[in-house]
Amino acid sequence: MGDRIHLNTAGAGLVPAEVRRAMAEVLDREAADGCYETEEHYSPVIGEEVYQRLARVLDAPAEDIALFDSATRAWCAVVPKLRLGPADRVWVTPYEYAGNLISLFSLRDRTGCRIEVVPTLPGGDLDLAWMAANIADDVALVSVTHIPSGCGIVNPVEEIGRLLAPYRCFYAVDACQSVGQLPVSARRIGCQLLTGAGRKFLRGPRGTAFAYVAPELRAVLATDFHDLHVARVDSPTGYRIDDRSARSLELAERGTAATVGFNTALTLFEEGTPFDHKDVFQALRATVEATPGTELIVPGTDQSGIVSFRHEHVPAEVIRARLAERRINVWKIVGHHTPIYMAQRGIDTAVRASVHYYNTPDEIEVFGRALRAAVGAGA
Ligand SMILES: Cc1ncc(COP(=O)(O)O)c(C=O)c1O
């Protein structure tokens, strides 16, 4: 792990040595043998194995899994293609990720659909009673972020899935910050879309991401293009689609090294003993809470992985820089990445510290001393 304390898995996890080695092997082979030839060599891994592994991790059928280079690309391969109209309502929560919101606002501007924000209870939990009372068949899409980018609330995605099941709406879950740190089962959630990134709690390389897209959702998308891994021009005037699995949403070109690296990360994840970082997480939260002048940003009853906070006098970027001088990685988050919730709280910037199973109680102690020094409360 080197000599840094990495409290930024919510940005990107530390890539295990095995992943780095697997990727280096691909690059060496590409340089020696050629890229297409290397792709052929790895085709059982990048054409089959990685989908099977993801399917097991997400508890979803392999033919419903697609790979992308970012979670936003995964989302944009599906949501903007929904055929909505002015009679349709779309529900988001205050914890929605800004990139998802931009694509929804653009969808609204094109189709006339209405976007409504699910209210929260005073403590920050989603108001499930409001959802139960207001759900109806004019709701076409419900989007829930499992754990948001800016704070650690764990939204009850399975309970929401049960509530939505009798209705017409599609259910989308952004699992970017949860896959790899919590059990995530697309089947139990009952969603039709689930998106995530490889680089965070799964510890895959950058440029890897995925979506589970249920067949009933794929069937209604206004997909305007199919790439050559799934379609062929079979006459001077037309083409046919040979593969209607979720891969039909992908583009044909992608990095072999990244895909092989991601497969290795998934292998380690599957083979690893189940981990529990609750103690370290509680210690992190208690440490921040005990630091004079800090305000925790921890809405909701159920929390995991991420503790965000700000200080009454010391700006987030200064705290981050002072911790970095002591070789501790945290991140400065900006309110407009989780815009609805952060605007409600009046938060422009904050510090985000996130833990994974490789963080230890000793590291949290070192972090605590460094944080107290960073805010002038004594080391
Ligand atoms: C909750 C959430 N959703 C979506 C994304 C977007 O992921 P990507 O940067 O891979 O597009 C992020 C990124 O941090 C995120 O935290």
Short mmCIF file of C-alpha atoms and ligand atoms in Angstrom, two decimals:
data_model
loop_
_atom_site.label_atom_id
_atom_site.label_comp_id
_atom_site.label_asym_id
_atom_site.label_seq_id
_atom_site.Cartn_x
_atom_site.Cartn_y
_atom_site.Cartn_z
CA MET A 1 0.00 0.00 0.00
CA GLY A 2 2.98 2.34 0.18
CA ASP A 3 3.39 4.94 2.88
CA ARG A 4 0.14 6.82 2.31
CA ILE A 5 -3.10 6.51 4.20
CA HIS A 6 -5.72 6.29 1.49
CA LEU A 7 -9.09 7.59 2.66
CA ASN A 8 -10.39 8.22 -0.85
CA THR A 9 -11.84 4.93 -2.09
CA ALA A 10 -15.03 6.87 -2.85
CA GLY A 11 -12.89 8.57 -5.52
CA ALA A 12 -10.96 5.49 -6.58
CA GLY A 13 -9.78 2.47 -4.60
CA LEU A 14 -6.17 1.34 -4.48
CA VAL A 15 -5.58 -1.11 -7.30
CA PRO A 16 -4.26 -4.46 -5.94
CA ALA A 17 -0.83 -5.61 -7.12
CA GLU A 18 -2.45 -8.54 -8.97
CA VAL A 19 -4.55 -6.13 -11.05
CA ARG A 20 -1.54 -4.00 -11.90
CA ARG A 21 0.44 -7.12 -12.88
CA ALA A 22 -2.38 -8.48 -15.05
CA MET A 23 -2.66 -5.15 -16.85
CA ALA A 24 1.11 -4.88 -17.33
CA GLU A 25 1.12 -8.36 -18.88
CA VAL A 26 -1.51 -7.26 -21.39
CA LEU A 27 0.47 -4.14 -22.30
CA ASP A 28 3.70 -6.14 -22.68
CA ARG A 29 1.94 -8.63 -24.93
CA GLU A 30 0.37 -5.82 -26.98
CA ALA A 31 3.79 -4.25 -27.51
CA ALA A 32 5.34 -7.58 -28.49
CA ASP A 33 2.56 -9.33 -30.40
CA GLY A 34 0.11 -6.64 -31.51
CA CYS A 35 -3.09 -5.31 -29.96
CA TYR A 36 -5.61 -7.27 -32.01
CA GLU A 37 -3.62 -10.46 -31.55
CA THR A 38 -3.54 -9.82 -27.79
CA GLU A 39 -7.28 -9.18 -27.75
CA GLU A 40 -7.76 -12.57 -29.44
CA HIS A 41 -5.56 -14.22 -26.81
CA TYR A 42 -7.68 -12.75 -24.00
CA SER A 43 -11.04 -13.24 -25.69
CA PRO A 44 -12.28 -15.91 -23.22
CA VAL A 45 -11.63 -13.42 -20.39
CA ILE A 46 -12.90 -10.21 -21.94
CA GLY A 47 -15.68 -11.81 -23.99
CA GLU A 48 -17.11 -14.19 -21.37
CA GLU A 49 -15.44 -14.47 -17.99
CA VAL A 50 -15.71 -10.82 -16.97
CA TYR A 51 -19.46 -10.82 -17.74
CA GLN A 52 -19.99 -14.05 -15.78
CA ARG A 53 -18.12 -12.64 -12.79
CA LEU A 54 -20.01 -9.36 -12.82
CA ALA A 55 -23.26 -11.28 -13.15
CA ARG A 56 -22.42 -13.20 -9.98
CA VAL A 57 -21.31 -10.07 -8.13
CA LEU A 58 -24.50 -8.20 -9.08
CA ASP A 59 -26.76 -11.27 -8.82
CA ALA A 60 -28.06 -10.74 -12.35
CA PRO A 61 -28.07 -12.74 -15.62
CA ALA A 62 -24.85 -12.39 -17.64
CA GLU A 63 -26.74 -11.48 -20.83
CA ASP A 64 -28.07 -8.40 -19.03
CA ILE A 65 -24.61 -7.03 -18.20
CA ALA A 66 -22.82 -4.42 -20.34
CA LEU A 67 -19.37 -2.93 -19.87
CA PHE A 68 -18.51 0.74 -20.26
CA ASP A 69 -15.65 3.10 -19.54
CA SER A 70 -17.49 5.14 -16.91
CA ALA A 71 -20.62 4.87 -14.82
CA THR A 72 -21.92 8.02 -16.49
CA ARG A 73 -21.47 6.41 -19.91
CA ALA A 74 -23.37 3.36 -18.62
CA TRP A 75 -26.21 5.58 -17.44
CA CYS A 76 -26.22 7.57 -20.69
CA ALA A 77 -26.36 4.37 -22.75
CA VAL A 78 -29.85 3.82 -21.32
CA VAL A 79 -31.67 6.69 -19.65
CA PRO A 80 -31.61 9.30 -22.46
CA LYS A 81 -33.11 6.64 -24.75
CA LEU A 82 -36.31 6.27 -22.76
CA ARG A 83 -39.36 7.23 -24.82
CA LEU A 84 -41.05 9.56 -22.35
CA GLY A 85 -43.70 12.23 -22.92
CA PRO A 86 -45.41 15.10 -21.13
CA ALA A 87 -47.70 12.72 -19.23
CA ASP A 88 -44.74 10.93 -17.61
CA ARG A 89 -43.30 11.69 -14.19
CA VAL A 90 -39.71 10.88 -13.22
CA TRP A 91 -38.72 10.59 -9.57
CA VAL A 92 -35.24 11.35 -8.32
CA THR A 93 -34.03 11.72 -4.74
CA PRO A 94 -32.04 14.58 -3.22
CA TYR A 95 -29.01 12.26 -3.32
CA GLU A 96 -28.93 11.99 -7.12
CA TYR A 97 -25.55 12.35 -8.81
CA ALA A 98 -25.16 15.52 -10.90
CA GLY A 99 -24.20 13.71 -14.11
CA ASN A 100 -27.37 11.61 -13.94
CA LEU A 101 -29.38 14.75 -13.29
CA ILE A 102 -27.95 16.56 -16.31
CA SER A 103 -29.05 13.72 -18.58
CA LEU A 104 -32.50 13.69 -16.92
CA PHE A 105 -32.91 17.45 -17.31
CA SER A 106 -31.96 17.13 -20.98
CA LEU A 107 -34.48 14.25 -21.34
CA ARG A 108 -37.12 16.46 -19.71
CA ASP A 109 -36.34 19.32 -22.10
CA ARG A 110 -36.67 17.01 -25.11
CA THR A 111 -39.74 15.05 -24.04
CA GLY A 112 -41.70 17.31 -21.69
CA CYS A 113 -41.68 14.75 -18.87
CA ARG A 114 -41.78 16.13 -15.32
CA ILE A 115 -39.07 15.54 -12.74
CA GLU A 116 -40.08 15.33 -9.08
CA VAL A 117 -37.81 15.05 -6.06
CA VAL A 118 -38.77 12.48 -3.44
CA PRO A 119 -38.89 14.32 -0.08
CA THR A 120 -36.85 13.32 2.95
CA LEU A 121 -37.73 13.04 6.62
CA PRO A 122 -36.10 15.59 8.97
CA GLY A 123 -33.07 13.32 9.61
CA GLY A 124 -32.39 12.85 5.89
CA ASP A 125 -33.95 9.42 5.29
CA LEU A 126 -36.07 9.16 2.15
CA ASP A 127 -39.76 9.51 2.91
CA LEU A 128 -40.97 6.05 1.94
CA ALA A 129 -44.49 6.79 3.18
CA TRP A 130 -44.64 9.68 0.68
CA MET A 131 -43.43 7.32 -2.05
CA ALA A 132 -46.06 4.71 -1.16
CA ALA A 133 -48.81 7.33 -1.10
CA ASN A 134 -47.83 9.02 -4.37
CA ILE A 135 -46.66 6.22 -6.64
CA ALA A 136 -48.95 5.70 -9.61
CA ASP A 137 -48.66 4.47 -13.18
CA ASP A 138 -47.82 7.92 -14.57
CA VAL A 139 -44.40 7.56 -12.87
CA ALA A 140 -42.24 6.24 -15.69
CA LEU A 141 -38.85 6.14 -13.98
CA VAL A 142 -37.64 6.17 -10.39
CA SER A 143 -33.93 6.79 -9.86
CA VAL A 144 -32.33 6.10 -6.49
CA THR A 145 -28.65 6.46 -5.66
CA HIS A 146 -27.71 3.63 -3.30
CA ILE A 147 -24.92 5.63 -1.63
CA PRO A 148 -24.33 9.15 -2.96
CA SER A 149 -21.08 10.71 -4.03
CA GLY A 150 -21.05 13.39 -1.35
CA CYS A 151 -22.03 11.58 1.87
CA GLY A 152 -22.48 8.09 3.24
CA ILE A 153 -26.23 7.56 3.55
CA VAL A 154 -27.28 4.07 2.44
CA ASN A 155 -30.67 4.35 0.81
CA PRO A 156 -33.02 1.36 1.28
CA VAL A 157 -33.02 0.27 -2.36
CA GLU A 158 -34.56 -3.15 -1.72
CA GLU A 159 -37.45 -1.74 0.30
CA ILE A 160 -38.05 0.85 -2.43
CA GLY A 161 -37.97 -1.92 -5.04
CA ARG A 162 -40.73 -3.80 -3.20
CA LEU A 163 -42.78 -0.62 -2.99
CA LEU A 164 -42.43 0.08 -6.73
CA ALA A 165 -42.87 -3.50 -7.96
CA PRO A 166 -46.64 -3.40 -8.63
CA TYR A 167 -46.33 -0.24 -10.72
CA ARG A 168 -45.42 0.52 -14.32
CA CYS A 169 -42.23 2.51 -13.63
CA PHE A 170 -38.71 1.45 -14.45
CA TYR A 171 -36.43 1.50 -11.43
CA ALA A 172 -32.81 2.68 -11.80
CA VAL A 173 -30.22 2.30 -9.04
CA ASP A 174 -26.88 4.08 -9.10
CA ALA A 175 -24.66 1.65 -7.22
CA CYS A 176 -21.37 3.41 -8.00
CA GLN A 177 -20.43 3.88 -4.33
CA SER A 178 -21.99 0.69 -2.99
CA VAL A 179 -20.85 -2.21 -5.21
CA GLY A 180 -17.78 -3.66 -3.55
CA GLN A 181 -18.54 -2.40 -0.07
CA LEU A 182 -22.10 -3.67 0.47
CA PRO A 183 -23.89 -6.72 -0.91
CA VAL A 184 -25.72 -5.50 -4.02
CA SER A 185 -28.24 -7.83 -5.64
CA ALA A 186 -30.07 -6.54 -8.70
CA ARG A 187 -32.51 -9.42 -8.27
CA ARG A 188 -33.40 -8.56 -4.67
CA ILE A 189 -33.52 -4.84 -5.44
CA GLY A 190 -35.89 -5.55 -8.32
CA CYS A 191 -34.45 -2.76 -10.46
CA GLN A 192 -34.30 -2.73 -14.26
CA LEU A 193 -31.12 -0.61 -14.42
CA LEU A 194 -28.13 -0.71 -12.09
CA THR A 195 -24.95 1.22 -12.89
CA GLY A 196 -21.54 1.29 -11.26
CA ALA A 197 -17.84 1.96 -11.71
CA GLY A 198 -15.01 -0.56 -11.46
CA ARG A 199 -12.48 1.82 -9.93
CA LYS A 200 -14.01 2.45 -6.52
CA PHE A 201 -14.83 -0.24 -3.94
CA LEU A 202 -14.21 -3.09 -6.40
CA ARG A 203 -10.62 -1.81 -6.79
CA GLY A 204 -10.59 -2.19 -10.55
CA PRO A 205 -8.69 0.10 -12.90
CA ARG A 206 -9.90 3.47 -14.10
CA GLY A 207 -11.93 3.41 -17.28
CA THR A 208 -14.04 0.42 -16.24
CA ALA A 209 -17.75 0.52 -15.47
CA PHE A 210 -20.87 -1.53 -15.99
CA ALA A 211 -24.63 -1.66 -16.16
CA TYR A 212 -27.23 -4.30 -15.50
CA VAL A 213 -30.05 -3.59 -17.96
CA ALA A 214 -33.13 -5.80 -17.73
CA PRO A 215 -34.55 -7.16 -21.02
CA GLU A 216 -37.88 -5.36 -20.57
CA LEU A 217 -36.02 -2.05 -20.34
CA ARG A 218 -33.76 -2.79 -23.33
CA ALA A 219 -36.84 -3.65 -25.36
CA VAL A 220 -38.29 -0.14 -25.11
CA LEU A 221 -35.19 2.00 -25.61
CA ALA A 222 -34.93 4.25 -28.65
CA THR A 223 -31.45 2.93 -29.42
CA ASP A 224 -30.18 4.74 -32.50
CA PHE A 225 -26.91 2.89 -33.10
CA HIS A 226 -25.46 -0.60 -32.82
CA ASP A 227 -21.73 -1.15 -33.20
CA LEU A 228 -20.05 -3.87 -35.22
CA HIS A 229 -19.63 -6.41 -32.41
CA VAL A 230 -23.42 -6.91 -32.47
CA ALA A 231 -24.60 -5.68 -35.88
CA ARG A 232 -23.60 -6.05 -39.51
CA VAL A 233 -24.41 -4.25 -42.73
CA ASP A 234 -25.94 -7.11 -44.70
CA SER A 235 -27.12 -5.31 -47.82
CA PRO A 236 -26.25 -2.07 -49.64
CA THR A 237 -29.11 -0.37 -47.81
CA GLY A 238 -29.53 -2.01 -44.47
CA TYR A 239 -28.15 -3.81 -41.43
CA ARG A 240 -29.21 -6.46 -39.01
CA ILE A 241 -28.64 -6.86 -35.31
CA ASP A 242 -27.25 -10.27 -34.33
CA ASP A 243 -26.97 -9.83 -30.58
CA ARG A 244 -29.70 -8.20 -28.50
CA SER A 245 -28.11 -8.87 -25.12
CA ALA A 246 -27.09 -5.88 -23.00
CA ARG A 247 -23.83 -5.87 -24.94
CA SER A 248 -25.79 -4.29 -27.79
CA LEU A 249 -25.56 -1.07 -25.76
CA GLU A 250 -21.75 -1.13 -25.75
CA LEU A 251 -19.34 0.21 -28.34
CA ALA A 252 -17.03 -2.36 -29.92
CA GLU A 253 -13.72 -0.69 -29.09
CA ARG A 254 -12.32 -0.88 -25.56
CA GLY A 255 -9.05 -1.29 -23.71
CA THR A 256 -7.98 -4.90 -23.29
CA ALA A 257 -5.69 -4.07 -20.34
CA ALA A 258 -8.48 -2.29 -18.45
CA THR A 259 -10.97 -5.09 -19.05
CA VAL A 260 -8.48 -7.80 -18.02
CA GLY A 261 -7.53 -5.73 -14.95
CA PHE A 262 -11.18 -5.37 -14.03
CA ASN A 263 -11.69 -9.11 -14.39
CA THR A 264 -8.76 -9.68 -12.02
CA ALA A 265 -10.25 -7.23 -9.50
CA LEU A 266 -13.56 -9.09 -9.70
CA THR A 267 -11.73 -12.40 -9.20
CA LEU A 268 -10.07 -11.08 -6.04
CA PHE A 269 -13.38 -9.70 -4.86
CA GLU A 270 -15.16 -13.00 -5.43
CA GLU A 271 -12.41 -15.06 -3.84
CA GLY A 272 -11.78 -12.72 -0.91
CA THR A 273 -13.21 -13.39 2.51
CA PRO A 274 -16.25 -11.21 3.15
CA PHE A 275 -15.02 -8.05 4.79
CA ASP A 276 -16.52 -5.76 7.32
CA HIS A 277 -15.19 -2.25 7.73
CA LYS A 278 -17.89 -1.10 10.12
CA ASP A 279 -15.49 -0.68 13.07
CA VAL A 280 -13.06 1.39 11.05
CA PHE A 281 -15.96 3.38 9.66
CA GLN A 282 -17.34 4.06 13.16
CA ALA A 283 -13.86 5.06 14.31
CA LEU A 284 -13.53 7.46 11.38
CA ARG A 285 -16.87 9.05 12.10
CA ALA A 286 -16.15 9.35 15.83
CA THR A 287 -12.73 10.86 15.09
CA VAL A 288 -14.20 13.56 12.85
CA GLU A 289 -17.04 14.21 15.28
CA ALA A 290 -14.59 14.67 18.17
CA THR A 291 -12.51 17.21 16.25
CA PRO A 292 -13.40 20.73 17.43
CA GLY A 293 -15.20 22.94 14.89
CA THR A 294 -16.28 20.17 12.52
CA GLU A 295 -19.80 19.69 11.21
CA LEU A 296 -20.62 16.19 10.01
CA ILE A 297 -22.58 15.72 6.78
CA VAL A 298 -24.10 12.33 7.58
CA PRO A 299 -27.81 12.31 6.77
CA GLY A 300 -29.98 9.28 7.41
CA THR A 301 -30.06 6.32 9.75
CA ASP A 302 -27.93 3.88 7.79
CA GLN A 303 -24.38 4.97 6.93
CA SER A 304 -21.46 3.31 5.20
CA GLY A 305 -17.95 3.97 3.97
CA ILE A 306 -18.03 7.73 3.56
CA VAL A 307 -17.82 10.49 6.17
CA SER A 308 -18.13 14.04 4.85
CA PHE A 309 -17.60 17.11 6.98
CA ARG A 310 -16.70 20.77 6.97
CA HIS A 311 -14.98 23.00 9.47
CA GLU A 312 -16.29 26.27 10.82
CA HIS A 313 -13.05 28.16 9.97
CA VAL A 314 -10.75 26.04 7.80
CA PRO A 315 -11.79 25.56 4.15
CA ALA A 316 -11.99 22.03 2.75
CA GLU A 317 -9.14 22.57 0.29
CA VAL A 318 -6.84 23.70 3.11
CA ILE A 319 -7.70 20.64 5.22
CA ARG A 320 -7.09 18.40 2.24
CA ALA A 321 -3.73 20.06 1.47
CA ARG A 322 -2.60 19.88 5.11
CA LEU A 323 -3.50 16.20 5.33
CA ALA A 324 -1.76 15.55 2.00
CA GLU A 325 1.44 17.05 3.47
CA ARG A 326 1.21 14.25 6.03
CA ARG A 327 0.60 11.71 3.27
CA ILE A 328 -3.08 11.23 4.01
CA ASN A 329 -5.50 11.18 1.06
CA VAL A 330 -8.94 12.67 1.54
CA TRP A 331 -10.97 14.50 -1.09
CA LYS A 332 -12.50 17.95 -1.37
CA ILE A 333 -16.04 17.47 -2.61
CA VAL A 334 -18.08 20.15 -4.29
CA GLY A 335 -21.75 20.61 -3.50
CA HIS A 336 -22.78 20.68 -7.14
CA HIS A 337 -21.85 17.00 -7.63
CA THR A 338 -24.72 16.01 -5.28
CA PRO A 339 -26.57 19.23 -6.04
CA ILE A 340 -30.06 18.82 -4.61
CA TYR A 341 -29.08 17.64 -1.14
CA MET A 342 -26.04 19.91 -0.81
CA ALA A 343 -28.06 22.97 -1.89
CA GLN A 344 -30.69 22.11 0.75
CA ARG A 345 -27.88 22.11 3.34
CA GLY A 346 -26.15 25.19 1.87
CA ILE A 347 -22.90 23.27 1.31
CA ASP A 348 -20.47 24.41 -1.45
CA THR A 349 -17.46 22.36 -0.46
CA ALA A 350 -16.62 19.76 2.17
CA VAL A 351 -14.02 17.15 3.00
CA ARG A 352 -14.85 13.53 2.16
CA ALA A 353 -13.02 10.70 3.91
CA SER A 354 -13.85 7.17 2.86
CA VAL A 355 -12.67 3.83 4.17
CA HIS A 356 -12.36 0.35 2.75
CA TYR A 357 -11.22 -2.95 4.21
CA TYR A 358 -7.54 -2.05 3.74
CA ASN A 359 -7.81 0.83 6.22
CA THR A 360 -6.93 0.05 9.82
CA PRO A 361 -7.83 1.53 13.23
CA ASP A 362 -4.20 2.69 13.53
CA GLU A 363 -4.56 4.68 10.32
CA ILE A 364 -7.68 6.35 11.68
CA GLU A 365 -5.73 7.37 14.78
CA VAL A 366 -2.99 8.91 12.64
CA PHE A 367 -5.68 10.64 10.57
CA GLY A 368 -7.33 11.97 13.75
CA ARG A 369 -4.07 13.56 14.98
CA ALA A 370 -3.38 15.02 11.54
CA LEU A 371 -6.92 16.41 11.27
CA ARG A 372 -6.69 18.09 14.66
CA ALA A 373 -3.40 19.68 13.57
CA ALA A 374 -4.91 20.68 10.20
CA VAL A 375 -7.72 22.63 11.87
CA GLY A 376 -5.46 24.14 14.52
CA ALA A 377 -6.82 22.03 17.37
CA GLY A 378 -3.42 20.63 18.34
CA ALA A 379 -1.87 17.42 17.07
C1 LIG B 1 -22.91 8.10 -6.93
C2 LIG B 1 -22.14 8.29 -8.20
N1 LIG B 1 -22.74 8.09 -9.37
C3 LIG B 1 -22.10 8.23 -10.54
C4 LIG B 1 -20.78 8.58 -10.58
C5 LIG B 1 -20.11 8.75 -11.91
O1 LIG B 1 -19.12 7.81 -12.14
P1 LIG B 1 -18.13 8.00 -13.37
O2 LIG B 1 -17.18 9.08 -12.94
O3 LIG B 1 -17.50 6.66 -13.55
O4 LIG B 1 -18.93 8.43 -14.53
C6 LIG B 1 -20.09 8.81 -9.39
C7 LIG B 1 -18.68 9.21 -9.40
O5 LIG B 1 -18.04 9.43 -8.44
C8 LIG B 1 -20.78 8.65 -8.16
O6 LIG B 1 -20.19 8.85 -6.98
#
